[in-house]
Amino acid sequence: MTQNAPDSSKVADAYDEITTVVAKLWNGNLHYGYWDDENDQSTFGQALDRMTDEVISRLDPRPGQRILDIGCGTGSPALRLARRYEVEIVGISISPRQIEVATEGARAAGLDDRVRYEVADAMSLPYPDDSFDGVMALESMVHMPDKVQVLREIARVLRPGGRVSIADLTVHEVSAQERYNSAGASSTEETYAMARFDEYGDLLEKAGLIPTEVTDAMRNTRRSIRYFIEGALSCRDEYVRAIGVEEFEKRVEEARRIEHTPELGYALVSARNPG
Ligand code: SAH
């Protein structure tokens, strides 16, 4: 693990301040897209949904199941899950503002009977043992300094035999996070703690989970960066009002650096609880 130790309140503040801006971009999806290969002509919107599908299909959801979405953002992935499968979903985020927007979105979509969002910290889940059939975490683990602690909490609330599906930004070399951070954006310096790609299996096992897949999908997703930059620049004024011009410039610079940081990995991870 890298040395950053983000604390939850900083992560909450960072997401609270940009919620209004980013909720409009990318149809409320706060994650990378997925393309099959260089010839895949899918739009960014299609690729975003495809990434959600990559994560939710690994849960193999069955009608009537209860799924926990850790780090639900403004709720788009959970709504997609609810539309595709007859399941119940609890989405949690550390950002109260995101939960407000997500709750409103579920109501507007007419899905609030099956999708509920709550403010909660994944490092200490407010749910009883064995209360979910599946747990997903789409690009939220990167903010949690103690992965084993979160994975233990996941294993605890998951029923025996239940599935876990995670998408997480990782590094192949520890120095990569320093390079990534070197643009100096406070958002990443204070809120990112990337795991090493090749330690993911061990982290899962330490938490009592059985890893079934750890795949690096960076080559399927790297194209996203271009769209992140384009999206941010398209609403520059509003973004700058939320975070200030200096931080905005640093974030754009940082996004550009990702393209030149080959040691970053994008882990698609599946695991299950014993039993
Ligand atoms: N999964 C969503 C959002 C990804 S952004 C999407 O794909 O659109 C990362 C999310 O993780 C944010 O919602 C953030 O609030 C959440 N998060 C980060 N640390 C958290 C923690 N300790 N507990 C709960 N949620 C957390």
mmCIF file of C-alpha atoms and ligand atoms in Angstrom, residues 8 11 15 28-31 71-73 77 92-95 98 120-123 138-140 143-144, ligand 1:
data_model
loop_
_atom_site.group_PDB
_atom_site.id
_atom_site.type_symbol
_atom_site.label_atom_id
_atom_site.label_comp_id
_atom_site.label_asym_id
_atom_site.label_seq_id
_atom_site.Cartn_x
_atom_site.Cartn_y
_atom_site.Cartn_z
ATOM 1 C CA SER A 8 -13.011 9.876 5.620
ATOM 2 C CA VAL A 11 -12.989 12.365 1.205
ATOM 3 C CA TYR A 15 -16.971 14.837 -3.025
ATOM 4 C CA GLY A 28 -23.886 10.928 -12.944
ATOM 5 C CA ASN A 29 -21.263 8.204 -13.419
ATOM 6 C CA LEU A 30 -18.097 8.886 -11.449
ATOM 7 C CA HIS A 31 -15.948 6.138 -12.876
ATOM 8 C CA GLY A 71 -19.228 4.220 -2.563
ATOM 9 C CA CYS A 72 -22.382 4.736 -4.619
ATOM 10 C CA GLY A 73 -21.568 8.279 -5.796
ATOM 11 C CA PRO A 77 -24.551 2.476 -11.170
ATOM 12 C CA ILE A 92 -23.631 4.046 0.718
ATOM 13 C CA SER A 93 -21.393 7.073 0.389
ATOM 14 C CA ILE A 94 -19.344 9.096 2.827
ATOM 15 C CA SER A 95 -20.580 12.284 1.123
ATOM 16 C CA GLN A 98 -24.086 12.720 -2.951
ATOM 17 C CA ALA A 120 -22.123 5.498 5.954
ATOM 18 C CA ASP A 121 -18.414 4.780 6.270
ATOM 19 C CA ALA A 122 -17.338 1.547 4.595
ATOM 20 C CA MET A 123 -14.604 1.091 7.158
ATOM 21 C CA LEU A 138 -16.972 0.666 -8.126
ATOM 22 C CA GLU A 139 -13.900 2.900 -7.761
ATOM 23 C CA SER A 140 -14.366 3.617 -4.067
ATOM 24 C CA HIS A 143 -10.100 6.209 -1.022
ATOM 25 C CA MET A 144 -9.811 3.758 1.834
HETATM 26 N N1 SAH B 1 -19.350 4.152 -7.548
HETATM 27 C C1 SAH B 1 -19.724 5.480 -7.956
HETATM 28 C C2 SAH B 1 -18.873 6.574 -7.296
HETATM 29 C C3 SAH B 1 -17.375 6.439 -7.416
HETATM 30 S S1 SAH B 1 -16.549 7.833 -6.658
HETATM 31 C C4 SAH B 1 -19.685 5.584 -9.449
HETATM 32 O O1 SAH B 1 -19.067 4.711 -10.060
HETATM 33 O O2 SAH B 1 -20.273 6.501 -10.015
HETATM 34 C C5 SAH B 1 -16.032 7.171 -5.089
HETATM 35 C C6 SAH B 1 -17.150 6.991 -4.093
HETATM 36 O O3 SAH B 1 -16.626 6.361 -2.924
HETATM 37 C C7 SAH B 1 -17.786 8.285 -3.596
HETATM 38 O O4 SAH B 1 -19.187 8.106 -3.550
HETATM 39 C C8 SAH B 1 -17.254 8.438 -2.175
HETATM 40 O O5 SAH B 1 -18.086 9.155 -1.302
HETATM 41 C C9 SAH B 1 -17.173 6.988 -1.778
HETATM 42 N N2 SAH B 1 -16.326 6.711 -0.614
HETATM 43 C C10 SAH B 1 -15.018 7.006 -0.470
HETATM 44 N N3 SAH B 1 -14.581 6.621 0.752
HETATM 45 C C11 SAH B 1 -15.656 6.066 1.390
HETATM 46 C C12 SAH B 1 -15.849 5.479 2.670
HETATM 47 N N4 SAH B 1 -14.862 5.374 3.572
HETATM 48 N N5 SAH B 1 -17.081 5.004 2.963
HETATM 49 C C13 SAH B 1 -18.107 5.096 2.081
HETATM 50 N N6 SAH B 1 -17.977 5.644 0.856
HETATM 51 C C14 SAH B 1 -16.765 6.123 0.510
#
